[in-house]
Amino acid sequence: MRSSLRHLRVHVPGATRSRATRRELLGLAALGVLATGARPARSADSRLVYAAHISLAPTWFDPAETPGIVTPFMLLYALHDGLVKPMPGNPAAPCLAESYSASADGLSHSFVLRPGTIFHNGAPVTAEDVKFSFERYRGNAAGFIKEQVAAVETPDPRRVVFHLHRPWPDFLTYYSSVTGAGWIVPKKYVESVGEDGFKKEPIGAGPYKFVSFTPGIELVMEAFDGYWRKVPTVKKLVWKVIQEETTRLAALKRGEVDLAYSIRGELAEELQRTPGLELKPVLINSPFWIYFADQWDPKSPWHDARVRKAATLALDREGINQALTLGHSLLTGSIVPKDFDYYWQPPTIPHDPAAARRLLAEAGFRGGFDAGEYFCDSSYANLGEAALGSLAEVGIRMKMRAIERAAFTKGYSEKKYRNLIQGGSGAFGNAATRMETFVAKGGAYVYGSYPDIDELFAQQTAETDRAKRTAILHRMQQLVHERTVYAPLWQLAFLNGQGPRVDESAFGLISGHPYSAPYEDVRLKGGA
């Protein structure tokens, strides 16, 4: 397994991409495609260019469609702003709201808007925009959060009050960061241009305003001089879509981009050796896992807990971690990030192929079996190939279906996939929010559930005693582990490349967040 993983370290993600061997990389260098060092940057200007590892989608311009993964926040932090949102040192910092308070009985939550805040078109941010944005929200957990809210009142243009049916300890967590419901869009503008018009030319209240979008090519934004927190010093942000990992690194070396997302394996090692470039690893709130989507189907091999356990024991997590993220990722054995509130640490899952084969034999699959398709986000196809290599060693044979991220996420949430799904989420939240989205009945990515776990989830939602709530959520996570609902892979360390023009990339400023943020804190050298 180790030798095959070593080869995967230079694999370019994508369903139809071929491997790039070390010899091929040297050949590219000889042709000048990969430079041996970072070339002098283009003439100094106040523009910063990102190499995006995924194809950007207009759905991510709109907070109302936030899908329960972190990807949209790569753009939301530039275009939009929330009443409160995660910021450096504060997971719920007042932003468009200057203050927040909850009533003693927990039944009402009040926000006072910051005076003078405006949208990109100059319109003031008002309480009506806040109410409209909440009511319009249709993304992850929309039904769940709206079921808790009895009414939204706007006593005056700067005050908003959310009244709940019952005390709910996670209101602010869901409103500020787990969903996009608290990220504010201009009511009058959306109503005037319509839903499709808003995606074509979005207007927000964030530090950057939309300039242009060429699908599959690039997105351009420029600094908004009216942003309340500070005017960005970088006057233009450009995201270039470069899905090939080798091409992202080449562009960084040539000075065509300043920051490159997701540079892994041998390419990350190459980046570290390149003068003028820096590898910027960030451990993020993004566990990855294999989901046994058919475990509730009595006709499926995955219905047998022994088969699920065998797959879990087959995975060489440490080898995959070293091969792809140079050992920076964290092997927690959980689908909940380690630093989240109410996290329960499961026992270590060993890499034990012999035990996996014994379990398969006990379940009637002595020679293994053909397990169908393995669905994954194409930008993590190399992780999928490594996992499939581990499964194949114990006789679980599968074919990969790697799908571009926006389409993959849509299909995952619409319950279109079967067999195994490689999932992951870097969304903000706590253990309860992860249970709601990925475990409990009705969750955005839940294909089936267990009644006792669902009952525990309902109990913790209304529990205001922290110790009791902790015990309930720990028990839920324990049951998910014992029943092998998921096969955890890792908590991802997101490896990025930084070029010589960058003074502050803003990687890691917001705890657990994978991308640059806040964008108004990004700086180029020389103050540009």
Coordinates of C-alpha atoms in Angstrom, one line a residue:
M1 CA 0.0 0.0 0.0
R2 CA 2.8 2.4 0.8
S3 CA 4.3 2.3 -2.7
S4 CA 1.0 2.9 -4.3
L5 CA 0.3 5.8 -1.9
R6 CA 3.7 7.3 -2.8
H7 CA 2.6 7.4 -6.4
L8 CA -0.7 9.0 -5.5
R9 CA 1.2 11.9 -4.0
V10 CA 1.6 13.4 -7.4
H11 CA -1.8 12.4 -8.7
V12 CA -3.8 15.3 -10.2
P13 CA -7.4 15.1 -9.0
G14 CA -10.3 14.5 -11.4
A15 CA -12.2 11.6 -12.7
T16 CA -10.5 11.4 -16.1
R17 CA -7.1 12.8 -15.2
S18 CA -4.0 10.7 -15.5
R19 CA -1.2 10.4 -12.9
A20 CA 1.7 12.8 -13.2
T21 CA 4.8 10.9 -12.2
R22 CA 8.0 12.4 -10.9
R23 CA 9.6 11.8 -14.3
E24 CA 6.8 13.7 -16.1
L25 CA 7.1 16.6 -13.7
L26 CA 10.8 16.8 -14.5
G27 CA 9.9 16.8 -18.2
L28 CA 7.4 19.7 -17.6
A29 CA 10.2 21.6 -15.8
A30 CA 12.5 21.1 -18.7
L31 CA 9.9 22.5 -21.1
G32 CA 9.5 25.5 -18.8
V33 CA 6.0 24.5 -17.7
L34 CA 7.2 24.1 -14.1
A35 CA 9.9 26.7 -13.2
T36 CA 12.6 25.7 -10.8
G37 CA 12.0 28.8 -8.7
A38 CA 9.4 31.5 -8.3
R39 CA 9.8 33.9 -11.1
P40 CA 9.7 37.6 -10.6
A41 CA 6.1 38.7 -10.2
R42 CA 4.3 40.8 -12.7
S43 CA 4.7 44.5 -12.3
A44 CA 3.5 45.6 -8.9
D45 CA -0.2 46.5 -8.7
S46 CA -2.9 46.3 -6.1
R47 CA -4.4 43.2 -7.5
L48 CA -4.2 39.8 -5.8
V49 CA -4.9 36.6 -7.8
Y50 CA -6.0 33.3 -6.4
A51 CA -5.8 29.9 -8.1
A52 CA -9.0 28.2 -7.2
H53 CA -9.0 24.4 -7.0
I54 CA -12.6 24.0 -8.0
S55 CA -14.9 25.4 -10.6
L56 CA -16.8 28.4 -9.1
A57 CA -20.6 28.3 -9.2
P58 CA -23.1 31.2 -9.1
T59 CA -25.1 29.4 -6.4
W60 CA -22.2 30.4 -4.0
F61 CA -22.8 34.1 -4.7
D62 CA -26.1 33.8 -2.8
P63 CA -26.2 33.3 1.0
A64 CA -29.8 31.9 0.7
E65 CA -28.4 28.7 -0.9
T66 CA -25.7 27.9 1.5
P67 CA -25.5 24.1 1.3
G68 CA -23.9 23.0 4.6
I69 CA -20.3 23.0 3.4
V70 CA -17.7 25.6 3.8
T71 CA -17.0 26.3 0.1
P72 CA -19.5 29.2 -0.4
F73 CA -17.8 31.1 2.4
M74 CA -14.8 31.5 0.2
L75 CA -16.9 34.0 -1.7
L76 CA -19.4 35.1 0.9
Y77 CA -16.7 36.7 3.1
A78 CA -15.8 39.0 0.1
L79 CA -19.3 39.8 -1.3
H80 CA -21.5 39.8 1.8
D81 CA -21.7 40.4 5.5
G82 CA -23.7 39.0 8.3
L83 CA -25.2 40.5 11.4
V84 CA -22.7 38.4 13.3
K85 CA -20.2 36.0 11.8
P86 CA -17.0 34.1 12.7
M87 CA -14.0 36.5 12.8
P88 CA -10.5 36.4 14.2
G89 CA -10.8 35.5 17.9
N90 CA -14.6 35.4 17.9
P91 CA -16.9 32.7 16.4
A92 CA -19.8 35.2 16.5
A93 CA -18.4 38.7 16.2
P94 CA -20.9 41.6 15.8
C95 CA -20.6 42.9 12.2
L96 CA -23.6 44.5 10.5
A97 CA -25.1 44.3 14.0
E98 CA -23.3 46.5 16.6
S99 CA -24.9 44.5 19.4
Y100 CA -26.7 41.3 20.2
S101 CA -28.7 40.1 23.2
A102 CA -30.8 37.2 24.3
S103 CA -33.7 37.4 26.8
A104 CA -33.3 35.6 30.2
D105 CA -35.9 33.0 29.2
G106 CA -34.1 32.3 25.9
L107 CA -37.2 33.0 23.9
S108 CA -36.1 36.2 22.1
H109 CA -32.9 37.3 20.4
S110 CA -32.4 40.9 19.6
F111 CA -30.0 42.7 17.2
V112 CA -29.2 46.4 16.9
L113 CA -27.8 47.3 13.4
R114 CA -24.6 49.2 13.1
P115 CA -25.4 52.8 12.0
G116 CA -24.3 53.8 8.5
T117 CA -23.8 50.4 7.0
I118 CA -24.6 50.3 3.3
F119 CA -24.9 47.8 0.4
H120 CA -22.7 48.1 -2.7
N121 CA -25.4 50.1 -4.5
G122 CA -25.4 52.7 -1.7
A123 CA -28.7 51.5 -0.1
P124 CA -28.7 51.4 3.7
V125 CA -28.8 48.0 5.5
T126 CA -32.1 47.9 7.4
A127 CA -34.1 45.7 9.6
E128 CA -36.3 44.8 6.7
D129 CA -33.3 43.5 4.8
V130 CA -32.5 41.3 7.8
K131 CA -36.0 39.9 8.0
F132 CA -36.2 39.4 4.2
S133 CA -32.9 37.5 4.1
F134 CA -34.0 35.2 6.9
E135 CA -37.4 34.5 5.3
R136 CA -35.8 34.0 1.8
Y137 CA -33.2 31.5 3.1
R138 CA -33.6 28.1 1.6
G139 CA -30.2 26.4 2.1
N140 CA -29.0 23.8 4.6
A141 CA -31.2 23.5 7.7
A142 CA -33.7 26.0 6.4
G143 CA -36.6 24.0 7.6
F144 CA -35.0 23.2 10.9
I145 CA -34.1 26.8 11.8
K146 CA -37.4 28.2 10.7
E147 CA -39.3 25.6 12.8
Q148 CA -37.7 27.1 15.9
V149 CA -38.7 30.8 15.0
A150 CA -42.2 31.9 15.9
A151 CA -41.9 35.5 14.5
V152 CA -39.4 38.1 13.3
E153 CA -40.2 41.6 14.4
T154 CA -38.6 44.9 13.1
P155 CA -39.6 47.6 15.6
D156 CA -37.6 50.2 13.8
P157 CA -35.1 50.3 10.9
R158 CA -32.2 49.4 13.1
R159 CA -33.7 46.7 15.4
V160 CA -34.6 43.1 14.7
V161 CA -36.1 40.6 17.2
F162 CA -36.4 36.9 16.6
H163 CA -39.0 35.2 18.8
L164 CA -38.7 31.4 19.3
H165 CA -41.3 28.8 20.1
R166 CA -39.1 27.5 22.9
P167 CA -35.5 28.1 24.2
W168 CA -33.0 26.9 21.7
P169 CA -29.3 27.1 22.7
D170 CA -28.0 26.9 19.2
F171 CA -29.9 29.8 17.7
L172 CA -27.0 32.1 17.3
T173 CA -24.7 29.3 16.0
Y174 CA -27.1 28.4 13.2
Y175 CA -28.0 32.0 12.4
S176 CA -24.4 33.4 12.3
S177 CA -22.4 30.6 10.7
V178 CA -23.9 27.2 10.2
T179 CA -26.4 28.6 7.7
G180 CA -26.4 31.6 5.5
A181 CA -29.6 32.9 7.0
G182 CA -27.9 35.7 8.9
W183 CA -25.9 37.0 5.9
I184 CA -27.8 40.0 4.6
V185 CA -28.9 40.8 1.0
P186 CA -30.7 43.9 -0.2
K187 CA -34.5 43.3 -0.3
K188 CA -35.4 45.9 -2.9
Y189 CA -32.6 45.0 -5.2
V190 CA -33.4 41.2 -5.1
E191 CA -37.1 42.0 -5.7
S192 CA -36.2 44.2 -8.6
V193 CA -33.9 41.9 -10.5
G194 CA -35.3 38.5 -9.5
E195 CA -33.5 35.4 -8.2
D196 CA -31.6 34.7 -11.5
G197 CA -30.7 38.4 -11.9
F198 CA -29.2 38.4 -8.4
K199 CA -26.9 35.5 -9.2
K200 CA -25.8 37.2 -12.4
E201 CA -25.0 40.5 -10.7
P202 CA -25.0 40.0 -6.9
I203 CA -25.0 43.0 -4.5
G204 CA -24.0 42.6 -0.9
A205 CA -22.6 44.6 2.0
G206 CA -19.1 42.9 2.1
P207 CA -15.6 44.4 1.6
Y208 CA -15.6 43.6 -2.1
K209 CA -18.2 44.1 -4.9
F210 CA -18.8 42.0 -7.9
V211 CA -17.2 43.0 -11.2
S212 CA -17.5 40.0 -13.6
F213 CA -17.7 36.2 -13.7
T214 CA -16.7 34.0 -16.6
P215 CA -17.8 30.4 -15.8
G216 CA -14.9 28.0 -15.7
I217 CA -12.4 30.8 -16.1
E218 CA -12.4 33.6 -13.5
L219 CA -14.3 35.7 -11.0
V220 CA -13.3 39.4 -10.4
M221 CA -14.2 41.6 -7.5
E222 CA -13.1 45.1 -6.5
A223 CA -12.7 46.8 -3.1
F224 CA -15.8 48.5 -1.7
D225 CA -14.8 51.9 -0.3
G226 CA -18.0 52.0 1.8
Y227 CA -17.2 48.9 3.8
W228 CA -17.8 49.7 7.5
R229 CA -14.9 47.8 9.1
K230 CA -12.0 49.0 6.9
V231 CA -11.4 49.8 3.3
P232 CA -9.4 46.9 1.8
T233 CA -5.8 47.8 0.7
V234 CA -5.9 45.2 -2.1
K235 CA -8.1 47.0 -4.7
K236 CA -9.0 43.9 -6.8
L237 CA -9.4 40.2 -6.1
V238 CA -9.3 37.7 -8.9
W239 CA -10.1 34.0 -8.6
K240 CA -8.7 32.0 -11.6
V241 CA -10.2 28.5 -12.0
I242 CA -7.3 26.1 -12.3
Q243 CA -8.5 22.6 -11.4
E244 CA -5.2 20.8 -12.3
E245 CA -2.9 20.8 -9.3
T246 CA 0.2 20.8 -11.4
T247 CA -1.0 23.8 -13.3
R248 CA -1.8 25.7 -10.1
L249 CA 1.7 25.2 -8.9
A250 CA 3.2 26.2 -12.2
A251 CA 1.1 29.4 -12.2
L252 CA 2.3 30.2 -8.7
K253 CA 5.9 29.7 -9.7
R254 CA 5.5 31.9 -12.8
G255 CA 4.0 34.7 -10.7
E256 CA 0.7 34.5 -12.6
V257 CA -1.1 33.9 -9.3
D258 CA -0.3 35.0 -5.8
L259 CA -2.1 32.3 -3.7
A260 CA -2.9 28.8 -4.8
Y261 CA -5.4 26.6 -3.0
S262 CA -4.8 22.9 -2.4
I263 CA -1.3 21.9 -3.3
R264 CA -0.7 18.3 -2.0
G265 CA 1.7 15.4 -1.8
E266 CA 4.9 15.6 -3.9
L267 CA 3.7 18.9 -5.3
A268 CA 3.6 20.4 -1.8
E269 CA 7.1 19.1 -1.2
E270 CA 8.2 20.7 -4.5
L271 CA 6.6 24.0 -3.4
Q272 CA 8.5 23.9 -0.1
R273 CA 11.8 23.6 -2.0
T274 CA 11.0 26.5 -4.3
P275 CA 12.7 29.8 -3.3
G276 CA 10.2 32.6 -2.9
L277 CA 7.2 30.3 -2.2
E278 CA 5.7 29.3 1.1
L279 CA 3.5 26.3 2.0
K280 CA 0.7 27.4 4.2
P281 CA -1.0 24.4 5.9
V282 CA -4.2 25.1 7.8
L283 CA -5.9 22.5 10.0
I284 CA -9.6 23.2 9.3
N285 CA -13.0 22.2 10.6
S286 CA -13.3 19.7 7.8
P287 CA -13.5 16.0 8.6
F288 CA -13.7 13.7 5.6
W289 CA -15.5 10.3 5.7
I290 CA -17.0 7.5 3.7
Y291 CA -20.8 7.3 4.1
F292 CA -22.5 3.9 3.8
A293 CA -25.5 5.3 2.0
D294 CA -27.2 1.8 1.6
Q295 CA -26.8 0.6 5.2
W296 CA -30.6 0.8 5.8
D297 CA -31.3 -1.4 2.7
P298 CA -31.5 -5.1 3.9
K299 CA -30.5 -6.2 0.4
S300 CA -27.3 -4.3 0.4
P301 CA -24.0 -5.8 1.7
W302 CA -23.5 -2.5 3.6
H303 CA -26.6 -3.4 5.7
D304 CA -24.3 -5.8 7.6
A305 CA -22.3 -3.9 10.2
R306 CA -19.5 -6.4 9.8
V307 CA -19.0 -5.3 6.2
R308 CA -19.0 -1.6 7.3
K309 CA -16.5 -2.4 10.0
A310 CA -14.3 -4.3 7.6
A311 CA -14.2 -1.3 5.3
T312 CA -13.3 1.0 8.2
L313 CA -10.4 -1.3 9.3
A314 CA -9.1 -1.6 5.8
L315 CA -8.3 2.1 5.5
D316 CA -4.7 3.1 5.8
R317 CA -5.3 6.5 7.2
E318 CA -1.8 7.3 8.3
G319 CA -0.3 6.3 5.0
I320 CA -2.9 8.4 3.1
N321 CA -2.2 11.4 5.5
Q322 CA 1.5 11.2 4.9
A323 CA 1.1 10.8 1.2
L324 CA -1.3 13.5 0.5
T325 CA -1.0 16.1 3.2
L326 CA 2.5 15.4 4.5
G327 CA 1.2 14.3 7.8
H328 CA -0.5 17.6 8.6
S329 CA -4.1 16.2 8.7
L330 CA -5.5 15.0 12.0
L331 CA -6.8 11.4 12.4
T332 CA -9.6 11.8 14.9
G333 CA -11.9 8.9 13.9
S334 CA -14.9 11.3 14.0
I335 CA -17.1 13.2 11.6
V336 CA -17.1 16.1 14.1
P337 CA -14.1 18.5 14.2
K338 CA -12.0 18.0 17.3
D339 CA -12.3 21.6 18.5
F340 CA -16.1 21.8 18.2
D341 CA -18.2 22.2 21.3
Y342 CA -19.6 18.8 22.6
Y343 CA -17.0 16.8 20.7
W344 CA -16.6 13.2 21.8
Q345 CA -13.3 11.5 21.1
P346 CA -13.9 7.9 19.7
P347 CA -11.3 5.1 20.2
T348 CA -8.5 5.0 17.7
I349 CA -9.5 3.0 14.6
P350 CA -6.6 0.7 13.6
H351 CA -5.4 -0.2 10.1
D352 CA -6.0 -3.9 10.3
P353 CA -6.5 -5.6 6.8
A354 CA -6.4 -9.1 8.3
A355 CA -9.3 -8.3 10.7
A356 CA -11.1 -6.7 7.8
R357 CA -10.8 -9.9 5.7
R358 CA -12.0 -12.0 8.7
L359 CA -15.1 -9.8 9.1
L360 CA -15.9 -10.1 5.4
A361 CA -15.6 -13.8 5.5
E362 CA -17.9 -14.0 8.5
A363 CA -20.4 -11.9 6.5
G364 CA -20.3 -14.3 3.6
F365 CA -17.8 -12.5 1.4
R366 CA -14.6 -14.6 1.8
G367 CA -13.3 -13.5 -1.6
G368 CA -14.5 -10.0 -1.3
F369 CA -17.2 -8.5 -3.5
D370 CA -17.8 -6.0 -6.3
A371 CA -19.3 -3.0 -4.4
G372 CA -20.4 -0.7 -7.3
E373 CA -19.6 3.0 -7.5
Y374 CA -17.7 5.3 -5.1
F375 CA -19.0 8.9 -5.4
C376 CA -16.7 11.8 -4.6
D377 CA -16.0 15.5 -5.2
S378 CA -13.5 15.5 -8.1
S379 CA -11.1 17.9 -6.3
Y380 CA -10.5 15.1 -3.7
A381 CA -10.4 12.2 -6.2
N382 CA -6.8 11.4 -5.1
L383 CA -8.1 10.8 -1.6
G384 CA -10.8 8.6 -3.1
E385 CA -8.2 6.6 -5.1
A386 CA -6.1 6.1 -2.0
A387 CA -9.2 4.9 -0.1
L388 CA -10.2 2.6 -2.9
G389 CA -6.7 1.2 -2.9
S390 CA -7.1 0.3 0.8
L391 CA -10.5 -1.3 0.2
A392 CA -9.2 -3.3 -2.8
E393 CA -6.5 -4.8 -0.7
V394 CA -9.2 -6.6 1.4
G395 CA -11.3 -7.5 -1.6
I396 CA -13.8 -4.6 -1.7
R397 CA -13.7 -3.7 -5.4
M398 CA -15.2 -0.4 -6.5
K399 CA -15.2 2.1 -9.4
M400 CA -14.8 5.8 -8.8
R401 CA -17.4 8.4 -9.9
A402 CA -15.6 11.8 -9.4
I403 CA -18.0 14.8 -9.9
E404 CA -17.4 18.5 -10.0
R405 CA -18.1 20.0 -6.5
A406 CA -21.3 22.0 -7.0
A407 CA -22.9 19.1 -8.9
F408 CA -21.6 16.5 -6.4
T409 CA -23.0 18.5 -3.4
K410 CA -26.3 18.8 -5.2
G411 CA -26.5 15.1 -5.9
Y412 CA -25.4 14.2 -2.4
S413 CA -28.1 16.4 -0.8
E414 CA -30.8 15.2 -3.2
K415 CA -30.0 11.6 -2.2
K416 CA -29.1 10.5 -5.7
Y417 CA -26.1 8.3 -4.8
R418 CA -25.8 4.7 -3.7
N419 CA -23.1 2.4 -2.2
L420 CA -20.4 4.6 -0.8
I421 CA -20.1 8.4 -0.8
Q422 CA -16.9 10.2 0.1
G423 CA -18.1 13.3 1.9
G424 CA -16.7 16.1 4.0
S425 CA -17.7 19.4 5.5
G426 CA -15.7 22.4 6.7
A427 CA -18.8 24.3 7.8
F428 CA -18.9 26.2 11.1
G429 CA -20.9 24.9 14.1
N430 CA -20.7 22.4 16.9
A431 CA -21.3 18.7 17.4
A432 CA -25.1 19.2 17.4
T433 CA -25.0 21.0 14.1
R434 CA -23.0 18.1 12.5
M435 CA -25.5 15.6 13.9
E436 CA -28.4 17.6 12.5
T437 CA -26.9 17.9 9.0
F438 CA -25.3 14.4 8.7
V439 CA -26.9 12.0 11.1
A440 CA -30.4 12.9 12.3
K441 CA -33.6 12.3 10.3
G442 CA -34.3 15.1 7.9
G443 CA -30.7 16.3 7.7
A444 CA -29.5 17.7 4.4
Y445 CA -27.1 14.7 3.7
V446 CA -28.9 12.0 5.7
Y447 CA -30.0 9.0 3.6
G448 CA -31.5 7.1 6.6
S449 CA -31.4 7.3 10.4
Y450 CA -31.8 5.3 13.6
P451 CA -34.8 6.1 15.9
D452 CA -32.9 6.1 19.1
I453 CA -30.3 8.5 17.7
D454 CA -33.2 10.7 16.4
E455 CA -34.8 10.7 19.8
L456 CA -31.5 11.8 21.4
F457 CA -31.2 14.6 18.9
A458 CA -34.6 15.9 19.7
Q459 CA -33.8 15.8 23.4
Q460 CA -30.6 17.8 23.1
T461 CA -32.2 20.5 20.9
A462 CA -34.3 21.6 23.8
E463 CA -31.8 20.9 26.6
T464 CA -30.5 24.1 28.2
D465 CA -28.4 22.5 30.9
R466 CA -24.9 22.3 29.3
A467 CA -23.8 19.2 31.2
K468 CA -26.9 17.2 30.3
R469 CA -26.7 18.4 26.7
T470 CA -23.0 17.3 26.5
A471 CA -23.9 13.8 27.8
I472 CA -26.7 13.4 25.2
L473 CA -24.5 14.6 22.3
H474 CA -21.6 12.4 23.5
R475 CA -24.0 9.4 23.5
M476 CA -25.1 10.2 19.9
Q477 CA -21.5 10.3 18.6
Q478 CA -20.7 7.1 20.5
L479 CA -23.6 5.3 18.8
V480 CA -22.6 6.7 15.3
H481 CA -19.1 5.2 16.0
E482 CA -20.4 1.8 17.4
R483 CA -22.7 1.3 14.5
T484 CA -20.2 2.4 11.9
V485 CA -22.6 4.8 10.3
Y486 CA -19.5 6.4 8.7
A487 CA -15.9 5.4 8.1
P488 CA -14.0 8.5 9.1
L489 CA -10.9 9.4 7.0
W490 CA -9.3 12.4 8.5
Q491 CA -9.7 16.0 9.6
L492 CA -8.2 17.8 6.7
A493 CA -5.1 20.0 6.8
F494 CA -5.7 22.3 3.8
L495 CA -2.3 22.9 2.1
N496 CA -2.0 26.2 0.2
G497 CA 0.8 28.0 -1.7
Q498 CA 1.8 31.6 -1.2
G499 CA 3.8 33.7 -3.6
P500 CA 6.4 36.4 -2.9
R501 CA 4.1 39.4 -3.4
V502 CA 1.9 38.5 -0.4
D503 CA 2.5 40.0 3.0
E504 CA -0.7 38.7 4.8
S505 CA -2.7 35.9 3.2
A506 CA -5.3 35.8 6.0
F507 CA -5.0 32.0 6.1
G508 CA -5.8 30.8 9.6
L509 CA -7.0 34.1 11.0
I510 CA -10.5 32.7 11.5
S511 CA -10.2 29.5 13.5
G512 CA -10.8 26.3 11.4
H513 CA -11.6 28.3 8.2
P514 CA -9.8 27.0 5.1
Y515 CA -9.7 30.2 2.9
S516 CA -8.4 33.7 3.1
A517 CA -10.6 35.7 5.5
P518 CA -11.4 38.4 6.4
Y519 CA -10.5 39.6 2.9
E520 CA -10.1 43.2 4.2
D521 CA -7.1 42.0 6.2
V522 CA -5.3 40.6 3.2
R523 CA -2.2 42.6 2.3
L524 CA 0.4 42.7 -0.4
K525 CA 4.0 43.7 0.4
G526 CA 4.7 47.4 0.2
G527 CA 1.3 48.2 1.5
A528 CA -0.5 47.7 -1.9

